[in-house]
XYZ file of C-alpha atoms in Angstrom:
540
model
C 0.009 -0.037 -0.048
C 2.806 2.359 0.878
C 4.522 1.693 -2.478
C 1.234 2.437 -4.271
C 0.856 5.658 -2.360
C 4.427 6.684 -3.213
C 3.974 5.842 -6.862
C 0.798 7.881 -6.951
C 2.526 10.721 -5.390
C 5.327 10.639 -8.033
C 2.874 10.430 -10.842
C 0.911 13.424 -9.461
C 4.135 15.410 -9.114
C 5.154 14.641 -12.760
C 1.725 15.562 -13.993
C 1.795 18.803 -11.967
C 5.145 19.803 -13.422
C 4.179 18.925 -17.001
C 1.098 21.198 -17.039
C 2.469 23.915 -15.070
C 4.615 24.626 -18.056
C 1.526 24.869 -20.200
C 0.052 27.519 -17.965
C -2.857 25.466 -16.806
C -3.195 21.771 -15.697
C -5.496 19.244 -17.124
C -6.787 17.629 -14.012
C -7.123 18.272 -10.288
C -8.819 16.317 -7.613
C -12.053 17.731 -6.270
C -10.593 18.148 -2.755
C -7.753 20.417 -3.951
C -10.034 22.818 -5.824
C -10.177 26.363 -4.509
C -13.959 26.488 -5.104
C -14.413 23.885 -2.310
C -12.600 25.991 0.204
C -14.662 28.366 2.406
C -12.470 31.264 1.501
C -13.563 31.048 -2.104
C -17.094 29.986 -1.617
C -18.217 33.301 -3.188
C -17.345 31.746 -6.598
C -20.574 29.668 -6.354
C -22.504 32.971 -6.260
C -21.533 33.380 -9.941
C -23.067 29.964 -10.770
C -19.697 28.134 -10.789
C -19.132 24.570 -9.680
C -16.318 22.097 -9.327
C -16.810 21.098 -13.030
C -18.559 23.560 -15.423
C -20.061 23.340 -18.786
C -17.991 25.196 -21.352
C -20.541 25.487 -24.175
C -23.520 27.650 -24.264
C -25.991 28.028 -27.297
C -29.224 28.275 -25.424
C -28.435 25.113 -23.570
C -25.307 24.352 -21.479
C -22.944 21.572 -22.778
C -19.333 20.554 -23.125
C -18.259 16.988 -23.999
C -14.771 17.751 -24.878
C -11.419 17.935 -22.860
C -11.770 18.788 -19.266
C -9.226 21.545 -18.320
C -8.458 23.031 -14.957
C -8.135 26.739 -14.344
C -5.382 27.817 -12.025
C -4.765 30.907 -9.894
C -1.490 32.700 -11.046
C -0.914 33.939 -7.528
C -0.411 30.680 -6.072
C -0.766 28.112 -8.967
C -3.572 26.351 -7.102
C -6.473 24.853 -9.072
C -9.733 26.846 -8.939
C -12.230 24.738 -10.836
C -12.675 22.715 -14.047
C -14.301 23.343 -17.391
C -15.545 20.938 -20.036
C -14.488 22.252 -23.458
C -16.434 22.103 -26.773
C -16.090 19.198 -29.238
C -16.160 19.944 -32.863
C -19.721 18.568 -33.072
C -20.815 21.048 -30.293
C -19.113 23.948 -32.153
C -21.117 23.022 -35.274
C -24.305 22.793 -33.379
C -23.611 26.245 -31.660
C -22.894 27.953 -34.993
C -26.018 26.544 -36.433
C -28.103 27.751 -33.443
C -26.473 31.257 -33.552
C -27.426 31.567 -37.227
C -30.906 30.663 -36.384
C -31.037 33.049 -33.440
C -29.958 35.903 -35.765
C -33.105 35.630 -37.736
C -35.014 36.468 -34.606
C -32.593 39.154 -33.285
C -32.322 40.955 -36.611
C -36.057 41.622 -36.681
C -36.021 43.312 -33.347
C -35.723 47.174 -33.760
C -32.438 48.717 -32.832
C -33.706 50.620 -29.671
C -35.339 47.426 -28.406
C -32.027 45.627 -28.879
C -30.488 48.512 -26.938
C -32.838 47.792 -24.058
C -31.641 44.244 -23.913
C -28.061 45.589 -23.782
C -28.978 47.909 -20.932
C -30.324 45.021 -18.988
C -27.031 43.159 -19.581
C -25.157 46.089 -18.260
C -27.458 46.288 -15.151
C -26.947 42.628 -14.522
C -23.158 43.031 -14.649
C -23.397 46.031 -12.435
C -25.156 43.982 -9.785
C -22.170 41.506 -9.670
C -19.463 43.879 -10.488
C -17.335 43.244 -7.327
C -17.713 39.443 -7.312
C -16.934 39.214 -10.967
C -13.975 41.528 -10.590
C -12.747 39.182 -7.833
C -12.949 36.244 -10.245
C -10.935 38.168 -12.783
C -8.330 38.958 -10.132
C -8.270 35.241 -9.056
C -8.050 33.664 -12.490
C -6.162 36.213 -14.512
C -3.924 37.635 -11.692
C -4.488 41.374 -12.124
C -5.137 43.342 -8.976
C -8.721 43.552 -7.602
C -9.270 47.274 -8.540
C -8.251 46.427 -12.169
C -10.515 43.398 -12.218
C -13.483 45.433 -11.065
C -12.405 48.206 -13.504
C -12.571 45.722 -16.312
C -16.160 44.751 -15.592
C -16.896 48.482 -15.213
C -15.742 48.849 -18.901
C -18.313 46.347 -19.922
C -21.058 48.228 -18.005
C -19.886 51.560 -19.637
C -19.828 50.167 -23.029
C -23.368 48.773 -22.466
C -24.488 52.281 -21.471
C -22.829 53.738 -24.556
C -24.385 51.084 -26.770
C -28.020 51.941 -25.448
C -27.616 55.545 -26.771
C -25.965 54.240 -30.012
C -29.069 52.133 -30.621
C -31.041 55.282 -31.481
C -28.317 56.849 -33.548
C -26.959 54.220 -35.959
C -27.545 55.154 -39.502
C -26.139 56.769 -42.696
C -26.591 60.104 -44.428
C -29.163 61.119 -46.937
C -26.916 62.400 -49.745
C -27.793 64.927 -52.451
C -28.395 63.248 -55.880
C -27.353 64.831 -59.203
C -30.512 63.432 -60.789
C -34.003 65.134 -60.360
C -36.452 63.065 -58.488
C -33.893 60.701 -57.033
C -32.851 60.137 -53.338
C -29.478 58.871 -52.453
C -29.068 57.242 -49.040
C -26.773 54.956 -47.021
C -28.305 51.931 -45.335
C -26.452 50.204 -42.672
C -27.312 46.507 -41.799
C -25.821 43.973 -39.414
C -23.184 41.576 -40.828
C -24.793 38.655 -39.045
C -22.648 36.341 -36.838
C -19.589 37.798 -35.097
C -16.966 35.485 -33.896
C -15.178 36.996 -30.922
C -11.809 35.543 -29.875
C -10.445 37.216 -26.751
C -7.129 37.119 -24.773
C -6.278 36.255 -21.239
C -5.261 39.751 -20.128
C -8.785 41.249 -20.450
C -11.034 38.392 -20.116
C -14.122 40.520 -19.601
C -13.701 43.866 -21.076
C -12.633 43.010 -24.644
C -15.682 40.740 -25.096
C -17.837 43.504 -23.610
C -16.479 46.011 -26.158
C -17.419 43.658 -29.090
C -20.517 42.185 -27.580
C -22.462 45.371 -26.672
C -21.799 47.128 -29.931
C -22.330 44.036 -32.029
C -25.671 43.241 -30.371
C -26.875 46.778 -30.794
C -26.037 46.761 -34.459
C -28.195 43.592 -34.888
C -25.588 40.931 -34.834
C -25.337 37.735 -32.664
C -22.101 36.650 -31.089
C -20.022 33.496 -30.650
C -17.385 34.013 -28.029
C -14.149 31.913 -27.602
C -12.222 33.270 -24.500
C -8.718 32.385 -23.592
C -8.206 28.751 -22.602
C -6.478 29.909 -19.369
C -9.442 32.130 -18.200
C -12.499 29.799 -18.988
C -14.161 30.409 -15.677
C -14.577 34.095 -16.410
C -16.001 33.236 -19.791
C -18.596 30.892 -18.165
C -19.438 33.359 -15.415
C -19.999 36.254 -17.777
C -22.088 33.994 -20.142
C -24.271 32.955 -17.155
C -25.122 36.597 -16.466
C -25.932 37.341 -20.119
C -27.981 34.073 -20.557
C -30.247 35.014 -17.625
C -31.032 38.347 -19.252
C -31.831 36.628 -22.579
C -33.969 33.999 -20.898
C -35.870 36.560 -18.964
C -36.709 38.405 -22.335
C -37.845 35.076 -24.042
C -34.940 35.500 -26.500
C -32.791 32.637 -27.941
C -29.769 32.022 -25.757
C -27.709 31.479 -28.807
C -27.767 35.219 -29.424
C -24.766 35.332 -27.160
C -23.208 31.771 -27.697
C -19.898 30.664 -26.118
C -17.530 27.853 -26.777
C -14.484 27.100 -24.523
C -11.668 25.601 -26.446
C -8.070 25.850 -27.773
C -6.539 26.494 -31.104
C -8.775 24.035 -32.908
C -11.871 26.034 -32.100
C -10.026 29.357 -32.989
C -9.009 27.942 -36.332
C -12.651 26.723 -37.060
C -14.020 30.179 -36.328
C -11.358 31.777 -38.666
C -12.161 29.365 -41.502
C -15.902 29.235 -41.058
C -17.657 30.985 -43.936
C -20.884 31.119 -41.663
C -19.150 33.534 -39.414
C -19.445 36.965 -41.053
C -16.878 38.868 -38.907
C -13.992 37.507 -36.850
C -12.839 39.866 -34.087
C -9.475 38.740 -32.770
C -7.514 40.063 -29.779
C -4.126 38.517 -29.081
C -0.578 38.318 -30.202
C 0.617 39.567 -33.554
C 1.979 36.161 -34.387
C -1.372 34.305 -33.943
C -3.277 37.376 -35.315
C -1.417 37.030 -38.664
C -2.401 33.396 -38.855
C -6.094 34.299 -38.186
C -5.924 37.061 -40.659
C -4.655 34.820 -43.449
C -7.390 32.223 -42.807
C -10.157 34.741 -42.728
C -8.745 36.573 -45.787
C -8.616 33.238 -47.705
C -12.352 33.048 -47.553
C -12.796 36.860 -48.177
C -14.311 37.192 -44.693
C -14.328 40.276 -42.534
C -11.796 40.695 -39.700
C -11.114 43.108 -36.802
C -7.538 42.586 -35.438
C -6.430 43.940 -32.031
C -2.916 42.719 -31.780
C 0.416 43.620 -30.034
C 1.979 46.980 -29.041
C 5.482 48.130 -28.343
C 4.499 51.448 -26.847
C 6.581 54.404 -25.984
C 6.410 57.351 -23.656
C 8.516 60.240 -24.966
C 9.716 62.802 -22.249
C 11.124 66.179 -23.277
C 13.170 68.364 -20.969
C 10.323 70.748 -20.531
C 7.930 68.061 -19.194
C 6.309 68.155 -15.724
C 8.069 65.307 -13.952
C 5.235 65.200 -11.413
C 3.131 63.866 -14.248
C 5.817 61.806 -15.882
C 6.847 59.524 -12.918
C 3.406 58.215 -11.910
C 2.447 57.972 -15.583
C 5.454 55.783 -16.469
C 5.160 53.584 -13.383
C 1.321 52.977 -13.866
C 1.837 52.257 -17.633
C 4.793 50.047 -17.181
C 3.969 48.186 -13.983
C 0.236 48.025 -14.084
C -1.214 44.562 -14.782
C 2.412 43.321 -14.328
C 3.187 44.673 -17.855
C 0.475 42.479 -19.481
C -1.600 45.118 -21.253
C -1.404 45.568 -24.994
C -1.041 49.388 -24.186
C 1.850 48.762 -21.492
C 4.706 51.167 -21.814
C 7.716 49.079 -22.896
C 9.966 51.900 -24.111
C 10.638 55.202 -22.173
C 12.463 57.841 -24.325
C 14.052 60.485 -22.250
C 15.779 63.676 -23.553
C 19.383 63.402 -22.581
C 19.431 66.370 -20.219
C 16.802 64.836 -17.923
C 17.733 61.191 -18.418
C 19.560 60.484 -15.185
C 17.098 62.427 -12.970
C 13.970 60.677 -14.461
C 15.580 57.240 -14.222
C 16.464 57.801 -10.530
C 12.867 59.045 -9.670
C 11.216 56.079 -11.455
C 13.613 53.480 -9.926
C 12.726 54.878 -6.475
C 8.984 54.658 -7.259
C 9.457 51.041 -8.451
C 10.825 50.067 -5.142
C 7.650 51.370 -3.472
C 5.232 49.370 -5.540
C 3.312 47.065 -3.205
C 3.540 43.421 -4.288
C 1.125 40.952 -3.020
C -1.978 38.770 -3.637
C -4.011 40.409 -6.376
C -7.201 40.289 -4.398
C -5.679 42.233 -1.418
C -6.975 45.791 -1.826
C -3.604 47.251 -0.934
C -1.681 45.334 -3.587
C -0.600 47.327 -6.668
C 1.368 44.545 -8.483
C 0.366 40.992 -8.872
C 1.836 37.980 -10.661
C 2.315 37.083 -14.280
C -0.385 34.993 -15.835
C 1.606 31.828 -16.490
C 4.913 29.958 -15.829
C 5.745 30.515 -19.577
C 5.485 34.223 -19.021
C 8.062 33.893 -16.176
C 10.477 32.152 -18.560
C 9.908 34.765 -21.194
C 10.782 37.416 -18.594
C 14.086 35.621 -17.650
C 15.089 35.191 -21.290
C 14.296 38.813 -22.236
C 16.547 40.117 -19.445
C 19.428 37.883 -20.459
C 19.063 39.045 -24.083
C 19.005 42.751 -22.896
C 22.254 42.279 -21.003
C 23.834 40.511 -23.983
C 22.789 43.468 -26.227
C 24.456 46.051 -23.905
C 21.708 46.839 -21.359
C 22.288 47.833 -17.741
C 19.907 46.569 -15.108
C 18.799 49.484 -12.899
C 16.288 47.606 -10.688
C 14.424 44.374 -10.733
C 15.498 41.513 -12.965
C 14.770 38.612 -10.618
C 12.038 36.035 -10.053
C 10.439 36.614 -6.650
C 10.773 33.693 -4.232
C 7.149 33.092 -3.333
C 4.269 30.908 -4.492
C 2.862 31.908 -7.952
C 4.328 33.641 -11.021
C 5.767 36.699 -9.463
C 8.739 38.647 -10.910
C 10.215 41.949 -10.073
C 9.312 45.016 -12.261
C 12.422 45.780 -14.139
C 14.145 48.862 -15.620
C 16.936 48.524 -18.140
C 19.057 51.427 -19.600
C 21.841 51.764 -22.017
C 20.486 49.904 -24.920
C 20.553 51.232 -28.543
C 17.141 52.352 -29.728
C 17.181 49.701 -32.390
C 18.457 46.779 -30.258
C 16.605 43.615 -31.207
C 15.198 43.062 -27.748
C 13.830 46.724 -27.655
C 11.981 45.894 -30.813
C 10.502 42.725 -29.444
C 7.249 42.977 -27.441
C 7.629 40.798 -24.353
C 4.427 40.514 -22.383
C 6.210 41.186 -19.136
C 7.087 44.235 -16.815
C 10.453 45.209 -18.439
C 10.877 48.983 -19.209
C 13.709 49.848 -21.683
C 14.946 53.429 -21.055
C 16.457 55.154 -24.177
C 18.243 58.428 -24.403
C 17.439 60.903 -27.305
C 18.646 64.349 -28.385
C 16.106 65.889 -30.648
C 12.397 65.919 -31.298
C 12.869 64.556 -34.727
C 15.069 61.597 -33.416
C 12.315 60.915 -30.628
C 9.455 60.825 -33.195
C 11.437 58.488 -35.454
C 12.297 56.162 -32.719
C 8.607 56.015 -31.559
C 7.604 55.012 -35.085
C 10.383 52.530 -36.047
C 8.963 49.563 -34.251
C 6.576 47.135 -36.172
C 3.538 47.708 -33.955
C 1.520 51.032 -33.793
C -0.836 50.833 -30.897
C -0.366 53.559 -28.270
C 2.130 56.405 -27.582
C 2.447 59.431 -25.413
C 4.654 62.547 -25.097
C 5.237 64.733 -22.072
C 5.866 68.366 -22.948
C 4.519 71.933 -22.404
C 5.391 73.047 -25.986
C 2.147 73.555 -27.828
C 3.757 73.454 -31.215
C 5.342 70.115 -30.397
C 2.006 68.769 -29.229
C 0.444 69.396 -32.610
C 3.455 68.177 -34.489
C 3.147 64.915 -32.514
C -0.615 64.654 -33.436
C 0.051 65.543 -37.053
C 1.020 63.542 -40.104
C 4.818 63.436 -39.307
C 4.150 62.609 -35.541
C 3.116 59.374 -33.938
C 1.909 56.687 -36.267
C -0.072 54.969 -33.599
C -3.833 54.492 -33.235
C -3.653 56.037 -29.685
C -1.658 59.301 -29.599
C -1.608 60.850 -26.029
C -0.094 63.927 -24.406
C 0.896 64.189 -20.790
C -0.944 60.878 -19.818
C 0.140 57.265 -19.832
C -0.008 54.879 -22.841
C -2.590 52.658 -21.094
C -6.015 53.337 -19.498
C -8.028 54.279 -22.606
C -11.672 55.513 -22.112
C -14.498 53.665 -23.896
C -15.787 56.749 -25.792
C -12.907 56.720 -28.236
C -12.088 54.081 -30.940
C -9.564 51.689 -29.573
C -6.856 50.037 -31.821
C -3.675 50.522 -33.753
C -1.831 50.530 -36.963
C 0.772 48.334 -38.643
C 1.395 45.017 -36.954
C -1.286 45.983 -34.371
C -3.714 44.910 -37.037
C -5.697 48.142 -37.897
C -8.932 47.160 -36.149
C -10.959 49.565 -34.013
C -13.269 48.638 -31.109
C -15.290 50.432 -28.442
C -16.426 54.009 -29.157
C -16.486 56.634 -31.831
C -17.595 55.077 -35.134
C -16.146 51.601 -34.386
C -19.777 50.312 -34.766
C -19.350 50.406 -38.498
C -16.959 47.487 -38.292
C -19.934 45.407 -37.265
C -22.201 46.375 -40.080
C -22.371 46.374 -43.921
C -23.018 49.539 -45.821
C -25.324 49.774 -48.809
C -25.538 52.869 -51.093
C -29.183 53.088 -52.267
C -30.544 55.158 -55.090
C -34.250 55.533 -55.133
C -36.052 56.946 -58.269
C -39.399 58.510 -57.248
C -39.828 60.330 -60.611
C -41.269 59.035 -64.008
C -38.020 59.733 -65.831
C -34.858 57.611 -66.081
C -31.823 60.070 -66.098
C -28.471 58.423 -65.944
C -25.525 59.551 -63.785
C -22.705 61.693 -65.292
C -25.150 62.875 -67.883
C -24.856 59.704 -69.994
C -27.277 59.370 -72.795
C -28.228 55.793 -73.730
C -31.037 56.139 -76.310
């Protein structure tokens, strides 16, 4: 019996090590799950259980691989999710297409009312859902709650949008003719989201897509499946209360096989993908091959540029928040800090001092400012990037080490002395490493900002009004987000969110991003008894 126990222990340890490397482990005994511990009993208030169905299309299912979600702060198993099989994926797409026939007939303001109810339902569970984000993704509690708040905000925004969507009536050159633009929903929107914003990014897409008359099929990240399930349960209840097909907001938990199917599926009219540039390119090629629509939100290698006239009381907290927040795992995280040479040493000293005061701890502790990386792979990427930076001439100012505690904790790191075009500086590594570069002139700084392949977010700190408008102009920043005297991260929902170049070109959230979820028709209506042709052509 003792030999059997020892053998079992060895097997369990081997399995534990194997799946730790993959970021989440495949199995966990019921007794070890956090959801069964009194401290985490609140998870059940979100409708979560030890083993959860990972497919929703009006009914809950999941007959595929069972995966276990793990807490990045201690690498303990939270609960399990049954992923979708390909047969269940097929069933879900078919049900979503049928649900669209019902949803598209509902007037836009009525659809807006449903979205309003979704926002209200989320608002009621904002703290507990934010706690789940913190537990499963690893970001600090206030950021987890803030992420749910973004979904609530975009629901509010979408309600107003539901009475404003439309195109212009244009002047026709022909007598007795009307020229108008008609906007219609594309149909089924496939939404593939990333681990770092497991609620908000789906919210941006879902609220706007629904208001525009589309139905949604969501595949969240395989390492945050509990958040996907919990959010979908909240939405499903609203749809059920309004006697609407649940497949209006379908969900399938799965890995690359489901993502590939969504990308290649001609029944899916728009694929909205948020993730790495590498995977985004693969998605883009698959969607383009079938001439499908795509909305890409990919990586960013974002810079803050600080001129010698800048207010350092703004610079220091901005740089620290943008580089350290979410443990460097935002697509808008500041990865490059460009400092004019006259203030370089002073700013580095101030920021390094601020780094040492950042409170590291459990992400759900309200006093914590900095939590763990999401996976063990990210820790390895962090270590590898620091070694490469040293090899390429970088100097470690602070940080650089893995923290000796349970979970995936690393020290926020500052590296100086690298050339602006060092390979590691031009590599987006999703970890809290800040490369500090020294520049001389405005022209040089603007060029360095733009020389990376991505074009998501950017910010300058200056009091020079002329420089501000040069930065905003055609020879300034080439990014989709161009800020002045604020961080690169922390965008509001009212503006369009997205970037250029290898960031993908997609736009989500506010402004006229709704147009990406609709198709435009130019309509010419002849209400006369004559048939004049455009451009004065005579065909008699």
